[in-house]
Amino acid sequence: MSTKLKDLVKKPQILSGGHRLCAGCGAPIAVRQVLMGMPDDIQLVVACPTGCLEVSTTIYPYTSWNCSYIHCAFENAAATLSGVETAYRSLKEQDKLKEDYRFIAFGGDGGTYDIGFQALSGALERGHRLIYVCYNNEAYMNTGIQRSGATIMGTWTTTSPHGDNSFGKKENQKNMTAIAAAHNIPYVAQASISHWKDLVRKAQKAFAADGPAFLNVLSPCHRGWRFPMEKTVEMAKLAVQTCMWPLYEVEQGKWNLTTKVRDKKPIEEYLKPQGRFGHLFKSSPEVIAAIQDNVDREWEKLLRLCGE
Amino acid sequence: MNSLIKTAALVGTDAVAEAMRQINPDVVAAYPITPQTAIVETFSQMVADGLVKTQMIAVESEHSAMSATIGAASSGIRAMTCTSSQGLALMWELLYIASGLRLPIVMPNVNRSLSAPINIHCDHGDSMGARDSGWIQLFSENAQEAYDNTIQAIRIAEHPDIQLPVMVLMDGFIISHSIDRLDLQDDTSVQKFIGSRNPAYSLLDSQNPTSVGTFDSLYGYFFEFKRQQEEGMINALNVIQEVGNEFGTLFGRSYGLFETVGMEDAEYAVIATGSAAGTIRMEVEHLRSSGVPIGMIKLRSFRPFPAKQLAELLSGLKAVAVFDRSDTFAGHMGGPIFIELRSSLYDLEKKPLTINYVYGLGGRDLSEKLVKKAAGELMETAQNGFVRQTVNYLGLRE
Amino acid sequence: MTWDITEIQKWDWKKHPFGGTIKDPGNSRKFKTGGWRAFRPVRDENKCTQCLICYVFCPDSAIKTKDDKIIEIDYSFCKGCGICAQECPLDAIRMCDETKEQS
């Protein structure tokens, strides 16, 4: 399948304008790029857990989705979608449905790493043919910037504030991509909206997978990360260039680095432009060093897994 | 009667599984919990043996069971699940979503107490906790009724004027695990009776891609949607009766919103539901045969609550005793059936005196002796013309 | 299905579809978000090489195309975030003050 823009641009726009996500939001960029990887001649059902994307794209009586869509609750997008996918298989087996459908969930990191973790794990283990995309902005943004399991150490959020006794979030983020890979499903990948071609190719593979696929897509939130709104793609790019957010895939159990970073930029270049890390530069330089250590350690680990 | 009947001896869970086999739903998503587990086990075997077309999802929790059932039902097909107790409690937020999305999901719930302390035996605290979740709730007295209710529930839920989920209730262990004699209809008659589902919308309708579960903001229409739901419940009062009559015409066992014994000449009455109705009926009939003017109402439909119908029946009676297998913990307000019934009687000119008996929590047996005691107090209340104690705990160690 | 919602605020409770379902896919096109904009992206057609990078990064599906060419920026939806101008490899898009552009 092509990843040439001249071809991708001809694909139908599944997400219409008129949604009410913030100007400069990373989430719809992730959604649009993933859906550029959708095969032709299929129907789509999208599921969203509760979150920014959900509340902003389906404000009754308006929907931005040019396909079927379901929101049920916060922690259960994967379970809900597994019900839809099973209903589809039932109708297919009974010869009651002609069209071919694909099923895709778009959840934030809160709905994926935290509250939706169990339902996601269950759906991946049961082997439903669905794609789960985490549009990851590293905190609960819909409720106003609270820490999640995806928030990196040192980050200021409203529930991990910095103060005399705090440098921000104390704990490292969990590695959700690796956890998804541990389910031994056909396809898992980590991607970034800045590297669109890599992302579209991964989406194409996810759509083609004969079973569950999981995509963890870095989708910065300028409101929560505290940077100017036109820099959304730029921040995602810096995350890749500093190896804070490496791009890789796990295809049928095989780990593969999809973007090789030759000259890893120091982590300060990523942290400095973001207000959520501003306090570290004033009062906690040791935390910056610790973040760099974590990044280096995880990067080395990944290189080994990918046989680099 | 066109339908063939097979008489069988089955435990309640197998009677429900048999009804599910005959309904032959497209999707079942379920999770095991005592005392419902046997339904999932029996039905899984039916799937494994190719006796149904059903796609079964063995989910990782009741929360996901109801979520997957909602996803499947939103896809225009027939989807079922079943649960008990903590499982129902874990589904709680989704119960409201199922009814809010107007999905005709049928779910047998084997009534069991809610923790703590943990107890696996019967009371109605689980389903009563879900009484305002917008689900129709039908109680069963025995395995026969659990079987019949499960089949009728499909028709009620999917009725175009209702489109609401239905919970079929049966007492844990007392019904679920006791062998009972019951009549089963033949598969063809059941299929003909339930017909096919005609959904209001479907995610898999390629001509009409549909957004389900949209967001309603402050200046939106939430109030309007909730009023629509209440209309469905109001309509259910008639539809439950109609479906019950049709079931009776076809299969010989008629159902309504409630069933009565001797109410035509009763001066006082007892109201009960579930398996206890059998014990209570025995005592009522015994008293009636010795000339006591006592009657009985066995409540089948708790949601919708047949307030008007009950009030008409009870107008002019001297006293009514209500048996509740759960408490509301509202500060001596009594059980949920009692509260609803008292509210139903409020506008009557000739109100009966009312007494409440909370009994059987955590599976404590309701013996004949206890029923006799309550019946005696009811008669005494009627004679005295006043209530000595409104809320009473029957069978409690005091 | 095209769904007429012009009078929806006057509808009584009976008129709404069950459960708030919407069978008019993508009808948010009727909801214009262009009014949010403080700065307007203006494309210089002489500089633009039709590389389509702006199309890939636009969060609001506001880069209008025909076949494989950009025809215009759809100001009904563009919220003026400026990502297109920031990411354009040829600086062919500049952000202009919305109030001045309108006058």
PDB file of C-alpha atoms in Angstrom, chain B residues 1-5 147-148 151-152 183 185-186 188-193 245-254:
ATOM      1  CA  MET B   1     -52.777 -25.298  21.738  1.00  0.00           C
ATOM      2  CA  ASN B   2     -50.313 -25.664  18.861  1.00  0.00           C
ATOM      3  CA  SER B   3     -47.150 -25.748  20.905  1.00  0.00           C
ATOM      4  CA  LEU B   4     -45.628 -29.032  21.942  1.00  0.00           C
ATOM      5  CA  ILE B   5     -44.726 -29.264  25.591  1.00  0.00           C
ATOM      6  CA  TYR B 147     -37.932 -19.915  31.867  1.00  0.00           C
ATOM      7  CA  ASP B 148     -41.181 -18.229  30.809  1.00  0.00           C
ATOM      8  CA  ILE B 151     -38.656 -15.830  26.718  1.00  0.00           C
ATOM      9  CA  GLN B 152     -41.268 -13.116  27.266  1.00  0.00           C
ATOM     10  CA  ASP B 183     -42.929 -27.465  31.046  1.00  0.00           C
ATOM     11  CA  GLN B 185     -42.165 -25.347  24.803  1.00  0.00           C
ATOM     12  CA  ASP B 186     -40.770 -26.619  21.526  1.00  0.00           C
ATOM     13  CA  THR B 188     -40.176 -23.589  16.785  1.00  0.00           C
ATOM     14  CA  SER B 189     -42.980 -22.183  18.912  1.00  0.00           C
ATOM     15  CA  VAL B 190     -40.536 -20.162  20.986  1.00  0.00           C
ATOM     16  CA  GLN B 191     -38.833 -18.794  17.871  1.00  0.00           C
ATOM     17  CA  LYS B 192     -42.198 -17.903  16.387  1.00  0.00           C
ATOM     18  CA  PHE B 193     -43.259 -16.220  19.613  1.00  0.00           C
ATOM     19  CA  ASN B 245     -51.729 -12.847  27.744  1.00  0.00           C
ATOM     20  CA  GLU B 246     -50.421 -13.928  24.354  1.00  0.00           C
ATOM     21  CA  PHE B 247     -47.982 -16.293  26.029  1.00  0.00           C
ATOM     22  CA  GLY B 248     -50.933 -17.763  27.947  1.00  0.00           C
ATOM     23  CA  THR B 249     -53.038 -18.213  24.829  1.00  0.00           C
ATOM     24  CA  LEU B 250     -50.218 -19.995  23.036  1.00  0.00           C
ATOM     25  CA  PHE B 251     -48.605 -21.939  25.850  1.00  0.00           C
ATOM     26  CA  GLY B 252     -51.259 -22.198  28.561  1.00  0.00           C
ATOM     27  CA  ARG B 253     -49.499 -20.129  31.208  1.00  0.00           C
ATOM     28  CA  SER B 254     -50.708 -16.516  31.410  1.00  0.00           C
TER      29      SER B 254
END
